[in-house]
Structures are given as structure tokens and as C-alpha cells.
Amino acid sequence: MPIINKKALSETDIISKFIMPAIKNAGWDDMFQIRQEVKLRDGKVVVRGMAAARKTVKSADIVLYHKVSMPLAVVEAKGNKHEMGKGIQQGLDYARLLDVPFVFASNGDGFIFHDKTNPAALEREITLDEFPSPQELWAKYCQFKGYTAQQLPIITQDYYDDGSGKAPRYYQLQAVNKTIEAVSNGQNRVLLVMATGTGKTYTAFQIIWRLWKARAKKRILFLADRNVLVDQTKSGDFQPFGQAMTKISGRKVDPAYEIHLALYQALTGPEESQKAYKQVDPDFFDLIVIDECHRGSAADDSAWREILEYFKGATQIGLTATPKETEEVSNSDYFGDPAYMYSLKEGIEDGFLAPYKVVRVDIDIDLQGWRPIKGQVDKKGNVIEDRIYNLKDFDRTMVIDERTQLVAETITNYLKRTNPMDKTIVFCNDIDHADRMRRALVNLNPEQVARNEKYVMKITGDDALGKAQLDNFINPKKAYPVIATTSELMTTGVDAKTCKLVVLDQSIQSMTKFKQIIGRGTRIDDKYNKLWFTILDFKKATELFADEGFDGVPEKVIVTKPNDINDPDSDFDDIIEGEGNTDDEHENTDTPDFPDAANNEDNGFPEGEMGGDWQDEEKVNKYHVNGVKVLKVAERVQYYDTDGKLVTESFKDYTRKTLTQQYATLDEFVKKWNSAERKQTIIDELSAEGIIWDGLEQEVGKDLDPFDMICHVVFDQPALTRKERVNNVKKRNYFTQYSEQAQNVLNRLLEKYTDAGVGELENVQTIKVFPFTEIGSFSEILKKGFGGRAQYDQAITELEQAIYAAEQDRSA
């Protein structure tokens, strides 16, 4: 039998010939327990200007499972030219994401075994034949976790699998597994914090499914505060429950069902007759899952908290993207510390959530304020109170038509510059503001409205026609409506995956509300090319990005309320996160006077804490004026990193920073470029780091070869255009060594290089099409022109050397 030279084998060969046989020989099932090339992240999206690119991420070579979706170990492989433990650090990173204690690294000679369950010998070397069996690792894992015999049937209950191949993402796995673990251990209050757009409902479904199938929980109540959330859940992620599931309506709790979905409003109310939850005994439900638990259920004295208190013996799981911590309202006080957290920052870094750019617009009267002249009356003849009206007043207590017009013009112009059909949500202060904004946008877009009158729609809780278009707005397959003006209705629970523009013309002091609104744009939809979104900010709301409480669980805020919260000069709005003021009045509503509850859950209950927009009754006098000169002072683009810090770097800055981390000097980069067999490989590697070539070209203002672009932008070298490089090659009489036919081919390849870059030279398919077919067939060009494929490849290599000859001299 021939001797195998391991060092000449690729990493793939090492896996297939040595690592996989060792794993299978230890008893691991290839069908259910072994997965190769497991992609844990999608790759962060980098956006600059109007362009975006995904960073390429590596996959875990092998993940071993106790059973489907219950990972146990990570195996990282390297070629045999590397030492055995080369992949251990990479494996540890994947193990952290999967929350597993076992990591193996191998070069085909044996394994370095990192075993967190054995602190006395954390890492040791084992032979290929000593790879542990599934039973051995599972026993160590259970001991490490401290599982009891009573917990195991629940913990090992299968996930739901629809056969489509869809599997939970790594953070969803952690959220589900940690919750199941906590519940099986007798914990009755569990909090999960997951950023908007990361699949909280799907995660909740898998938790409920496993507990239900294991018969650990037999009757389950899923609570939400918005009709759209309940309906989306029932027809979407929860659909597999089938006939076992019902939506509570008509204030009737039917005990024949096991899975109950309900609005808070459908179960309770200020009148005793409305407290439908009392139709069943306090021990009827043994599991309650509360969606968006930062809202009504978070407050101690909330009318809805009485539902949770009534079923206090049930296990209660709270889901939120925005946990609330103030003196009056606390998620952690009720649920305890989160069992698991997955933040917006992590979602953007992993590439599961869309990054954003901010366009800040400053208007003169917003900055300077506006004061009426003595005795001035508004459009209704009311004498205007003599004081300075500022940013917080506009469209709340003071309406200036020219300001509304300027905001609408700015939105329209932005969409015209980008794409007039990009889905856009305009957040206004109240329904009146949303109505006026819709009208201004309609008048500014007559051609679009003529094509479809639903181009701009007001979608608020008081408008049945507009609200009926909500499903069409969030459906990527439906082009209309394009622009939605709203106030409260769409702040949360609206899964608008293709929303590309979020407009903030609403005063927002509540961090909770701000994060919910930003969440309307953070979903990614690769199919529809939605990788990032823009925030058009007229109210300085994006300054909240810099707040330490923007991402993660906020520390509890203790506040002291001023004596008069209606005082326009009061700082109350700034310190109370909008609680109790007109900005966030629905967030802390306890027992609002909602209409007859029999209609609430069936007829699309309006939005907000108890429906939101329908509560927007004017509580203060609102003046309405026109004839005011209003000017836009500034419009500037800002980028924020995942820590909420302002990033001022351009495409050039980002490229320079990224490349200098890899290549300390020009000489180092040139040598790497010249030694590469295919230049396109380096170009692809740089693209994978988020280098956006189109964006660089626009910013630099030159059509440069990627090589010259890097030399120029990163190392401040004078740049040659591709055409100049081609002319230099021709001046050297380079082609005289080739036959006439070969010279003809190479000259045309240089033309291709001039037009499209080095990739055209290296793609052999180029010579299979026009104009090369005029010279001869593919085989004729290779054989007659160059003497064969090997000689052709060598000619291309030498041609590239000639193109970059000056750089070879410079780096020598």
C-alpha cells in the first residue's frame, strides 16, 4: 500500500481521510450527530454611501450533537503542515457561540482535546483511536451541567422539525436550551432578552413545543398586547400546534384547547365582567409566555399584571427586546436576571441584523426656536401664547405648515435620489401629524400617486382603510403602500423586513420606544436586497445611540418627578424616558377606557399599550400657523458602530484601517499581490473584509484597478489607471515572443482588462465568447496559439507580471 504524504494533503482530505473516520469509529452517527461546515454567523454587513457588502465568515468544520439541535462539541481541522492544536482557538470561539464545553483540534495525526468539564486537565493530546464516544461526552456534559434524572426527559425532548432543513440559529439554540434547562430545574420566572428581528416568536414556539411534547407543561397561554402579534403568531411560527391551538375571542376561554393565544385586552378590563381569565381556575395554565413583556405586564400596578398574579403558580416566561428598568417599572424585579441575552450589537456583528446610516437634518426653527409676534392668532383665530416654541413643541403644541412641508420635501428628495419605491415608515407625533404628513407627501409625489393612490398611506389605529393596508406594507411581494405615515401603530410588532427608510419626526425620549422604532428597519432580507437601512432624523432622536442604555439590559433608573410635568421648560421628558408624558403616554397606561372588549380582539384592536393611536386625544391646546419662513440648516450623513459611537470614517478611511491591519507596509502588500497565482483571490479576500470597490471608486473619483486603488488609498501612492498600465505594457514590445495569433488574443485580453479588470484575464471562459471567437475556437486558441492549456496559463501569469512590472521594481 503506497505511503501517504500527509503534509501534501489539503485540509478537506485530512478531514475525510483521518478525522471523520476517527469520529465515526467512536460511534458517532453520521446522519443525526455529525454536521460539517456549520455556518454559525451570516457575516457582518458593511455600509458606506449607497453601497453595502457582507464580510465572509468561516464555518465550523465539524459540530457533534447529542441529538438534533443539541450541540456537544466542536472539531476544528487544519492541514498536516500545521501543528495539531492550530485550530483550538478558532474552535473555542465556535464553542462559545454554541455554549458547549468540548473542543477538538486536529491536523490528522491526533487531537488536542479541550475539556471544560475537567479543569485539572483542561487540554490534553489524544490519539485518533482515543476519540470519545457520544455516550462518554454526553455523560460528562450532564455531570458538568448538573442535570438530574427528572430533568433529562424534558431537556432531551426533540425540537420541532418541519423537514425543510430550517434550524435554529446559534443564539436561538442557546435561548431555547437555557430556558428549557431553567424550567426543568424548577425555575418559574424566566426572562429572555433578544433584539428586534432576531426571532423571539420562533424561539418561544420551540420552547413551548418541547415543554408541551415532553408533557412537562400541558396548558399554555401566549399573551400579547397587539392583535397583529397574535394573528401573525397563530398563522406563522405557531402553526404546527394545529387543532390543539385557539385564539381567545369573545371573552370566552375554551378549556378544550391546550394552546391558547390571547390579547391581554381579551382577558381583562376595568369591569369585573370583563375579567375573562377568571373563567378558569388559577391552576388551569401551567405555562404563560408573555410577548413584549416590557409593556403592560412590567408595571406592578398594571391592570394586566393581575392576569399573571392570578396564574402565579404557572411558569411564566417573558420575552422582550427592550427590558424596562425604572423606579416604577422593572422586568428584572419580576422575572429575575435574563436567562439569555442577544443584543442588537451582536446581531449586527453576526450579520443577522441590518446596520444603519443616519441622515441628520437640522431645521432653523428647531435649533433657534420660534416666537409669535404680540397678539398673533393661529389659523383658527386663537391667540397664541407668547413664548418660544422649540423642537419638542412642533407638531405637539405648535403646528407650522412650512415645517411639515420641508420635512416632506426632504423625504421625497431622498427617495428620488435613492429609490422612490423603497418601503418607508414616517413616525409622527400623533394622528393629526401623520394625516398632515401624508397629505404633504401625496402632493409632492403626484406621478407616483397617479400610478397607485396607495403610494402614501396613513396607517394609524383610527383609520380602518389605512390599517387594512398594514399587511400589504409589510409583505415584500406587495409594492404598495410604499410610504406609511404613523404615530404609535407601527412602533412595535410590525415585521417590515424590506423597510429601507425610517423617518423620525417624532419627539422620542423613551429608550424603550426608540429601540422599538429602530427595530422596524433592522431586519435583513437577502432575497429583496435589504441589507441595511437609513434613519432620516429630524428630531435629534438618534442622539440616544450614544446612551449607555442603548444596548442590553439598562440599570435601574431612579427618578424624581418635577412638580409640574406640563411646564414646557421642564426637564421631566429627559429623565423619565417618556413615562407619563404625551411622547410615550401609552407605555404606562394602566386601565384605559377601552371600548367594549367583545370587539377589541376581533376587530383589530388599535395599537399602543391598549391600542395606542386611538388614545391620541389632544390633551393640550394645539396652535396651527402658516406663513413662517423655515429653512434647512444642515443635512449630514453619520455612521454609528455597534457600540453606538459615531463613526466619521469614509470608504477610504475604512479601507485604510482594514488593510493596514493585514499589511503593515506597501512592500508587504505588493509581495502578496505578486506572489498570488490568481489576483482575483486577493480581490475576493478583500471584498470579504467589507471593502466595497464601487463605493471606493465613487469616493476616489477614478476608475482604478483594485491593486492601484489599495496602493493609492492605503499607502498614498500615485495611481495608474488600467489604460495607463496597458499602454506601458505595449511600449515594452512585450508581445514579440508570441505568435501572431497569440498576440491577437493577448491584445484583446488587455482590452478586456482595461474595461473590466484583472478578473477577465484570469477567467478562461473569457476566450470562449466574442470577440475571441473571431480568432478561433477555444481549443484552437489554446493549442495553435499557445501550444496547450498549461502554456496559455503561463502566458496569462507573465502578462500579469508585465502589467504590474513597475510595482515589482518598487518592491524589490
CSV table of N, CA and C in Angstrom, one decimal, residues 607-734:
chain,number,residue,atom,x,y,z
A,607,GLU,N,-53.6,50.1,18.3
A,607,GLU,CA,-52.3,49.9,18.8
A,607,GLU,C,-51.9,50.7,20.0
A,608,GLY,N,-50.8,50.3,20.6
A,608,GLY,CA,-50.3,51.0,21.8
A,608,GLY,C,-50.4,50.1,23.0
A,609,GLU,N,-50.2,50.6,24.2
A,609,GLU,CA,-50.3,49.8,25.3
A,609,GLU,C,-51.6,49.1,25.4
A,610,MET,N,-52.7,49.8,25.1
A,610,MET,CA,-54.0,49.2,25.0
A,610,MET,C,-54.6,49.6,23.6
A,611,GLY,N,-53.7,49.7,22.7
A,611,GLY,CA,-54.2,50.0,21.3
A,611,GLY,C,-53.6,51.3,20.8
A,612,GLY,N,-52.9,52.1,21.6
A,612,GLY,CA,-52.0,53.2,21.0
A,612,GLY,C,-52.7,54.3,20.4
A,613,ASP,N,-52.7,54.3,19.0
A,613,ASP,CA,-53.1,55.5,18.3
A,613,ASP,C,-54.5,56.0,18.7
A,614,TRP,N,-55.4,55.1,19.0
A,614,TRP,CA,-56.8,55.6,19.3
A,614,TRP,C,-56.9,56.4,20.5
A,615,GLN,N,-55.8,56.4,21.4
A,615,GLN,CA,-55.8,57.2,22.6
A,615,GLN,C,-55.2,58.6,22.3
A,616,ASP,N,-54.8,58.9,21.1
A,616,ASP,CA,-54.2,60.2,20.8
A,616,ASP,C,-55.1,61.3,20.9
A,617,GLU,N,-55.9,61.5,21.9
A,617,GLU,CA,-56.7,62.7,22.0
A,617,GLU,C,-55.9,63.9,22.5
A,618,GLU,N,-56.1,65.0,21.9
A,618,GLU,CA,-55.3,66.2,22.3
A,618,GLU,C,-55.6,66.6,23.7
A,619,LYS,N,-54.5,66.6,24.5
A,619,LYS,CA,-54.7,66.9,25.9
A,619,LYS,C,-54.2,68.3,26.2
A,620,VAL,N,-53.6,69.0,25.2
A,620,VAL,CA,-53.2,70.4,25.3
A,620,VAL,C,-53.7,71.1,24.1
A,621,ASN,N,-53.8,72.4,24.2
A,621,ASN,CA,-54.2,73.2,23.1
A,621,ASN,C,-53.1,73.2,22.0
A,622,LYS,N,-53.5,73.0,20.8
A,622,LYS,CA,-52.5,72.9,19.7
A,622,LYS,C,-52.8,74.1,18.7
A,623,TYR,N,-51.8,74.9,18.6
A,623,TYR,CA,-51.9,76.0,17.7
A,623,TYR,C,-51.4,75.6,16.3
A,624,HIS,N,-52.0,76.2,15.3
A,624,HIS,CA,-51.7,75.9,13.9
A,624,HIS,C,-51.5,77.2,13.1
A,625,VAL,N,-50.3,77.3,12.6
A,625,VAL,CA,-50.0,78.6,11.9
A,625,VAL,C,-49.3,78.3,10.5
A,626,ASN,N,-49.3,79.3,9.7
A,626,ASN,CA,-48.5,79.2,8.4
A,626,ASN,C,-48.0,80.6,8.1
A,627,GLY,N,-47.2,80.6,7.0
A,627,GLY,CA,-46.6,81.9,6.7
A,627,GLY,C,-45.3,82.1,7.4
A,628,VAL,N,-44.7,81.0,8.0
A,628,VAL,CA,-43.4,81.1,8.7
A,628,VAL,C,-42.3,80.7,7.7
A,629,LYS,N,-41.3,81.5,7.7
A,629,LYS,CA,-40.1,81.1,6.9
A,629,LYS,C,-39.3,80.0,7.6
A,630,VAL,N,-39.2,78.9,6.9
A,630,VAL,CA,-38.5,77.7,7.5
A,630,VAL,C,-37.4,77.3,6.6
A,631,LEU,N,-36.2,77.1,7.1
A,631,LEU,CA,-35.0,76.7,6.3
A,631,LEU,C,-34.3,75.5,6.9
A,632,LYS,N,-33.8,74.7,5.9
A,632,LYS,CA,-32.9,73.6,6.4
A,632,LYS,C,-31.5,74.1,6.5
A,633,VAL,N,-31.0,74.0,7.7
A,633,VAL,CA,-29.6,74.5,8.0
A,633,VAL,C,-28.5,73.5,7.6
A,634,ALA,N,-28.8,72.2,7.8
A,634,ALA,CA,-27.7,71.2,7.5
A,634,ALA,C,-28.4,69.9,7.3
A,635,GLU,N,-27.7,69.1,6.5
A,635,GLU,CA,-28.1,67.7,6.3
A,635,GLU,C,-26.8,66.9,6.2
A,636,ARG,N,-26.6,66.0,7.1
A,636,ARG,CA,-25.3,65.3,7.1
A,636,ARG,C,-25.5,63.8,7.4
A,637,VAL,N,-24.6,63.1,6.8
A,637,VAL,CA,-24.7,61.6,6.9
A,637,VAL,C,-23.8,61.2,8.0
A,638,GLN,N,-24.2,60.3,8.9
A,638,GLN,CA,-23.5,59.8,10.0
A,638,GLN,C,-23.6,58.3,10.1
A,639,TYR,N,-22.5,57.7,10.5
A,639,TYR,CA,-22.5,56.2,10.7
A,639,TYR,C,-22.2,56.0,12.2
A,640,TYR,N,-22.8,54.9,12.7
A,640,TYR,CA,-22.5,54.5,14.1
A,640,TYR,C,-22.0,53.1,14.1
A,641,ASP,N,-21.0,52.8,15.0
A,641,ASP,CA,-20.6,51.5,15.1
A,641,ASP,C,-21.5,50.7,16.0
A,642,THR,N,-21.3,49.4,16.2
A,642,THR,CA,-22.2,48.6,17.0
A,642,THR,C,-22.2,49.0,18.5
A,643,ASP,N,-21.3,49.8,18.9
A,643,ASP,CA,-21.3,50.3,20.3
A,643,ASP,C,-22.1,51.6,20.4
A,644,GLY,N,-22.7,52.1,19.3
A,644,GLY,CA,-23.4,53.3,19.4
A,644,GLY,C,-22.6,54.5,19.2
A,645,LYS,N,-21.3,54.4,19.0
A,645,LYS,CA,-20.4,55.5,18.8
A,645,LYS,C,-20.4,56.0,17.4
A,646,LEU,N,-20.3,57.4,17.3
A,646,LEU,CA,-20.3,58.0,16.0
A,646,LEU,C,-19.1,57.7,15.2
A,647,VAL,N,-19.3,57.2,14.0
A,647,VAL,CA,-18.1,56.8,13.1
A,647,VAL,C,-18.1,57.8,12.0
A,648,THR,N,-17.0,58.5,11.8
A,648,THR,CA,-16.9,59.5,10.8
A,648,THR,C,-16.1,59.0,9.6
A,649,GLU,N,-15.7,57.8,9.6
A,649,GLU,CA,-14.8,57.3,8.5
A,649,GLU,C,-15.6,57.2,7.2
A,650,SER,N,-14.8,57.4,6.1
A,650,SER,CA,-15.4,57.3,4.8
A,650,SER,C,-15.0,55.9,4.3
A,651,PHE,N,-15.3,55.6,3.0
A,651,PHE,CA,-14.9,54.4,2.4
A,651,PHE,C,-13.4,54.3,2.4
A,652,LYS,N,-12.7,55.4,2.1
A,652,LYS,CA,-11.2,55.4,2.2
A,652,LYS,C,-10.7,55.1,3.6
A,653,ASP,N,-11.3,55.8,4.6
A,653,ASP,CA,-10.9,55.6,5.9
A,653,ASP,C,-11.0,54.1,6.3
A,654,TYR,N,-12.2,53.5,6.0
A,654,TYR,CA,-12.5,52.1,6.4
A,654,TYR,C,-11.5,51.2,5.7
A,655,THR,N,-11.2,51.4,4.4
A,655,THR,CA,-10.3,50.6,3.6
A,655,THR,C,-8.9,50.7,4.2
A,656,ARG,N,-8.5,51.9,4.5
A,656,ARG,CA,-7.1,52.1,5.1
A,656,ARG,C,-7.0,51.4,6.4
A,657,LYS,N,-8.0,51.5,7.3
A,657,LYS,CA,-7.9,50.9,8.6
A,657,LYS,C,-7.9,49.4,8.5
A,658,THR,N,-8.7,48.9,7.6
A,658,THR,CA,-8.9,47.4,7.5
A,658,THR,C,-7.6,46.8,6.9
A,659,LEU,N,-7.1,47.4,5.8
A,659,LEU,CA,-5.9,46.9,5.1
A,659,LEU,C,-4.6,47.0,5.9
A,660,THR,N,-4.4,48.1,6.7
A,660,THR,CA,-3.2,48.2,7.4
A,660,THR,C,-3.1,47.2,8.6
A,661,GLN,N,-4.3,46.6,9.0
A,661,GLN,CA,-4.2,45.6,10.0
A,661,GLN,C,-3.7,44.3,9.4
A,662,GLN,N,-3.7,44.1,8.0
A,662,GLN,CA,-3.2,42.9,7.4
A,662,GLN,C,-1.9,43.2,6.7
A,663,TYR,N,-1.6,44.4,6.2
A,663,TYR,CA,-0.4,44.7,5.5
A,663,TYR,C,0.2,45.9,6.2
A,664,ALA,N,1.3,45.7,6.9
A,664,ALA,CA,1.9,46.8,7.6
A,664,ALA,C,2.6,47.8,6.6
A,665,THR,N,3.1,47.3,5.5
A,665,THR,CA,3.8,48.2,4.6
A,665,THR,C,3.3,48.0,3.1
A,666,LEU,N,3.6,48.9,2.2
A,666,LEU,CA,3.3,48.7,0.8
A,666,LEU,C,4.1,47.5,0.3
A,667,ASP,N,5.3,47.4,0.7
A,667,ASP,CA,6.2,46.3,0.2
A,667,ASP,C,5.5,44.9,0.6
A,668,GLU,N,4.9,44.8,1.7
A,668,GLU,CA,4.3,43.6,2.1
A,668,GLU,C,3.1,43.3,1.2
A,669,PHE,N,2.3,44.3,0.9
A,669,PHE,CA,1.1,44.1,0.1
A,669,PHE,C,1.5,43.7,-1.3
A,670,VAL,N,2.5,44.5,-1.9
A,670,VAL,CA,2.9,44.2,-3.3
A,670,VAL,C,3.5,42.8,-3.4
A,671,LYS,N,4.2,42.3,-2.4
A,671,LYS,CA,4.7,40.9,-2.5
A,671,LYS,C,3.6,39.9,-2.4
A,672,LYS,N,2.6,40.2,-1.6
A,672,LYS,CA,1.5,39.3,-1.6
A,672,LYS,C,0.7,39.3,-2.9
A,673,TRP,N,0.6,40.4,-3.5
A,673,TRP,CA,-0.1,40.5,-4.8
A,673,TRP,C,0.6,39.8,-5.9
A,674,ASN,N,1.9,40.0,-5.9
A,674,ASN,CA,2.7,39.4,-7.0
A,674,ASN,C,2.9,37.9,-6.8
A,675,SER,N,2.8,37.4,-5.6
A,675,SER,CA,3.0,36.0,-5.4
A,675,SER,C,1.7,35.2,-5.6
A,676,ALA,N,0.6,35.9,-5.6
A,676,ALA,CA,-0.7,35.3,-5.8
A,676,ALA,C,-0.8,34.7,-7.2
A,677,GLU,N,-1.2,33.4,-7.2
A,677,GLU,CA,-1.4,32.7,-8.5
A,677,GLU,C,-2.5,33.4,-9.3
A,678,ARG,N,-3.6,33.7,-8.5
A,678,ARG,CA,-4.7,34.4,-9.1
A,678,ARG,C,-5.0,35.7,-8.3
A,679,LYS,N,-4.9,36.9,-9.0
A,679,LYS,CA,-5.1,38.1,-8.3
A,679,LYS,C,-6.6,38.2,-7.8
A,680,GLN,N,-7.5,37.6,-8.5
A,680,GLN,CA,-8.9,37.7,-8.1
A,680,GLN,C,-9.1,37.1,-6.7
A,681,THR,N,-8.2,36.1,-6.3
A,681,THR,CA,-8.3,35.6,-5.0
A,681,THR,C,-8.1,36.6,-3.9
A,682,ILE,N,-7.1,37.5,-4.1
A,682,ILE,CA,-6.9,38.6,-3.2
A,682,ILE,C,-8.0,39.6,-3.2
A,683,ILE,N,-8.5,39.9,-4.4
A,683,ILE,CA,-9.7,40.8,-4.5
A,683,ILE,C,-10.9,40.3,-3.7
A,684,ASP,N,-11.1,39.0,-3.9
A,684,ASP,CA,-12.2,38.4,-3.2
A,684,ASP,C,-12.0,38.4,-1.7
A,685,GLU,N,-10.8,38.2,-1.3
A,685,GLU,CA,-10.5,38.2,0.2
A,685,GLU,C,-10.7,39.6,0.8
A,686,LEU,N,-10.4,40.6,0.0
A,686,LEU,CA,-10.6,42.0,0.5
A,686,LEU,C,-12.1,42.3,0.5
A,687,SER,N,-12.8,41.8,-0.5
A,687,SER,CA,-14.3,42.0,-0.5
A,687,SER,C,-14.9,41.4,0.7
A,688,ALA,N,-14.3,40.2,1.1
A,688,ALA,CA,-14.8,39.5,2.3
A,688,ALA,C,-14.6,40.3,3.6
A,689,GLU,N,-13.6,41.2,3.5
A,689,GLU,CA,-13.4,42.1,4.7
A,689,GLU,C,-14.2,43.3,4.7
A,690,GLY,N,-15.1,43.4,3.7
A,690,GLY,CA,-16.0,44.6,3.7
A,690,GLY,C,-15.5,45.7,2.8
A,691,ILE,N,-14.5,45.5,2.0
A,691,ILE,CA,-14.1,46.5,1.0
A,691,ILE,C,-15.1,46.6,-0.1
A,692,ILE,N,-15.7,47.8,-0.3
A,692,ILE,CA,-16.7,48.0,-1.3
A,692,ILE,C,-16.1,48.7,-2.5
A,693,TRP,N,-15.7,48.0,-3.5
A,693,TRP,CA,-15.0,48.6,-4.6
A,693,TRP,C,-15.8,49.7,-5.3
A,694,ASP,N,-17.1,49.5,-5.6
A,694,ASP,CA,-17.9,50.6,-6.2
A,694,ASP,C,-17.9,51.8,-5.4
A,695,GLY,N,-18.0,51.7,-4.1
A,695,GLY,CA,-18.0,52.8,-3.2
A,695,GLY,C,-16.7,53.6,-3.2
A,696,LEU,N,-15.6,52.8,-3.2
A,696,LEU,CA,-14.3,53.4,-3.3
A,696,LEU,C,-14.1,54.2,-4.6
A,697,GLU,N,-14.5,53.6,-5.7
A,697,GLU,CA,-14.4,54.3,-7.0
A,697,GLU,C,-15.2,55.6,-7.0
A,698,GLN,N,-16.4,55.6,-6.4
A,698,GLN,CA,-17.2,56.8,-6.4
A,698,GLN,C,-16.5,57.9,-5.5
A,699,GLU,N,-15.9,57.5,-4.4
A,699,GLU,CA,-15.3,58.4,-3.5
A,699,GLU,C,-14.0,58.9,-4.0
A,700,VAL,N,-13.2,58.0,-4.6
A,700,VAL,CA,-11.8,58.4,-5.1
A,700,VAL,C,-12.0,59.2,-6.4
A,701,GLY,N,-13.1,58.9,-7.1
A,701,GLY,CA,-13.3,59.6,-8.4
A,701,GLY,C,-12.5,59.1,-9.6
A,702,LYS,N,-11.9,57.9,-9.4
A,702,LYS,CA,-11.1,57.3,-10.5
A,702,LYS,C,-11.5,55.8,-10.7
A,703,ASP,N,-11.4,55.4,-12.0
A,703,ASP,CA,-11.6,54.1,-12.4
A,703,ASP,C,-10.3,53.3,-12.3
A,704,LEU,N,-10.0,52.8,-11.1
A,704,LEU,CA,-8.7,52.2,-10.8
A,704,LEU,C,-8.8,50.7,-10.7
A,705,ASP,N,-7.8,50.0,-11.1
A,705,ASP,CA,-7.6,48.6,-10.8
A,705,ASP,C,-7.6,48.4,-9.2
A,706,PRO,N,-8.2,47.3,-8.7
A,706,PRO,CA,-8.1,47.1,-7.2
A,706,PRO,C,-6.7,47.3,-6.6
A,707,PHE,N,-5.7,46.8,-7.4
A,707,PHE,CA,-4.3,46.9,-6.9
A,707,PHE,C,-4.0,48.4,-6.7
A,708,ASP,N,-4.2,49.2,-7.8
A,708,ASP,CA,-3.9,50.6,-7.7
A,708,ASP,C,-4.7,51.3,-6.7
A,709,MET,N,-6.0,50.9,-6.5
A,709,MET,CA,-6.9,51.5,-5.5
A,709,MET,C,-6.3,51.3,-4.1
A,710,ILE,N,-5.8,50.1,-3.8
A,710,ILE,CA,-5.2,49.9,-2.5
A,710,ILE,C,-3.9,50.7,-2.3
A,711,CYS,N,-3.1,50.7,-3.3
A,711,CYS,CA,-1.8,51.4,-3.2
A,711,CYS,C,-2.0,52.9,-3.0
A,712,HIS,N,-3.1,53.4,-3.7
A,712,HIS,CA,-3.4,54.8,-3.6
A,712,HIS,C,-4.0,55.2,-2.3
A,713,VAL,N,-5.1,54.4,-2.0
A,713,VAL,CA,-5.9,54.8,-0.8
A,713,VAL,C,-5.2,54.5,0.5
A,714,VAL,N,-4.6,53.3,0.6
A,714,VAL,CA,-4.0,52.8,1.8
A,714,VAL,C,-2.5,53.3,2.0
A,715,PHE,N,-1.8,53.3,0.9
A,715,PHE,CA,-0.3,53.7,1.0
A,715,PHE,C,0.1,55.0,0.3
A,716,ASP,N,-0.9,55.8,0.0
A,716,ASP,CA,-0.7,57.1,-0.6
A,716,ASP,C,0.2,57.1,-1.8
A,717,GLN,N,0.1,56.1,-2.6
A,717,GLN,CA,1.0,56.0,-3.8
A,717,GLN,C,0.2,56.6,-5.0
A,718,PRO,N,1.0,57.3,-6.0
A,718,PRO,CA,0.3,57.7,-7.2
A,718,PRO,C,-0.3,56.5,-7.9
A,719,ALA,N,-1.5,56.7,-8.4
A,719,ALA,CA,-2.2,55.6,-9.0
A,719,ALA,C,-2.2,55.7,-10.6
A,720,LEU,N,-2.0,54.5,-11.2
A,720,LEU,CA,-2.2,54.4,-12.6
A,720,LEU,C,-3.5,53.8,-12.9
A,721,THR,N,-4.2,54.3,-14.0
A,721,THR,CA,-5.4,53.7,-14.4
A,721,THR,C,-5.1,52.4,-15.2
A,722,ARG,N,-6.1,51.6,-15.4
A,722,ARG,CA,-5.8,50.4,-16.1
A,722,ARG,C,-5.4,50.7,-17.6
A,723,LYS,N,-5.9,51.7,-18.1
A,723,LYS,CA,-5.5,52.1,-19.5
A,723,LYS,C,-4.0,52.4,-19.5
A,724,GLU,N,-3.5,53.2,-18.5
A,724,GLU,CA,-2.1,53.6,-18.5
A,724,GLU,C,-1.2,52.3,-18.3
A,725,ARG,N,-1.7,51.4,-17.5
A,725,ARG,CA,-0.9,50.2,-17.3
A,725,ARG,C,-0.8,49.4,-18.6
A,726,VAL,N,-1.9,49.3,-19.4
A,726,VAL,CA,-1.9,48.6,-20.7
A,726,VAL,C,-0.9,49.3,-21.6
A,727,ASN,N,-1.0,50.6,-21.7
A,727,ASN,CA,-0.1,51.4,-22.6
A,727,ASN,C,1.4,51.1,-22.2
A,728,ASN,N,1.7,51.0,-20.9
A,728,ASN,CA,3.1,50.7,-20.5
A,728,ASN,C,3.5,49.3,-21.0
A,729,VAL,N,2.6,48.4,-21.0
A,729,VAL,CA,2.9,47.0,-21.5
A,729,VAL,C,3.2,47.0,-23.0
A,730,LYS,N,2.4,47.7,-23.7
A,730,LYS,CA,2.6,47.8,-25.1
A,730,LYS,C,3.9,48.5,-25.5
A,731,LYS,N,4.3,49.5,-24.7
A,731,LYS,CA,5.5,50.2,-25.1
A,731,LYS,C,6.8,49.3,-24.9
A,732,ARG,N,6.7,48.3,-24.2
A,732,ARG,CA,7.8,47.4,-23.9
A,732,ARG,C,8.1,46.4,-25.0
A,733,ASN,N,7.2,46.4,-26.1
A,733,ASN,CA,7.3,45.3,-27.1
A,733,ASN,C,7.2,43.9,-26.5
A,734,TYR,N,6.3,43.8,-25.5
A,734,TYR,CA,6.2,42.6,-24.8
A,734,TYR,C,5.8,41.4,-25.6
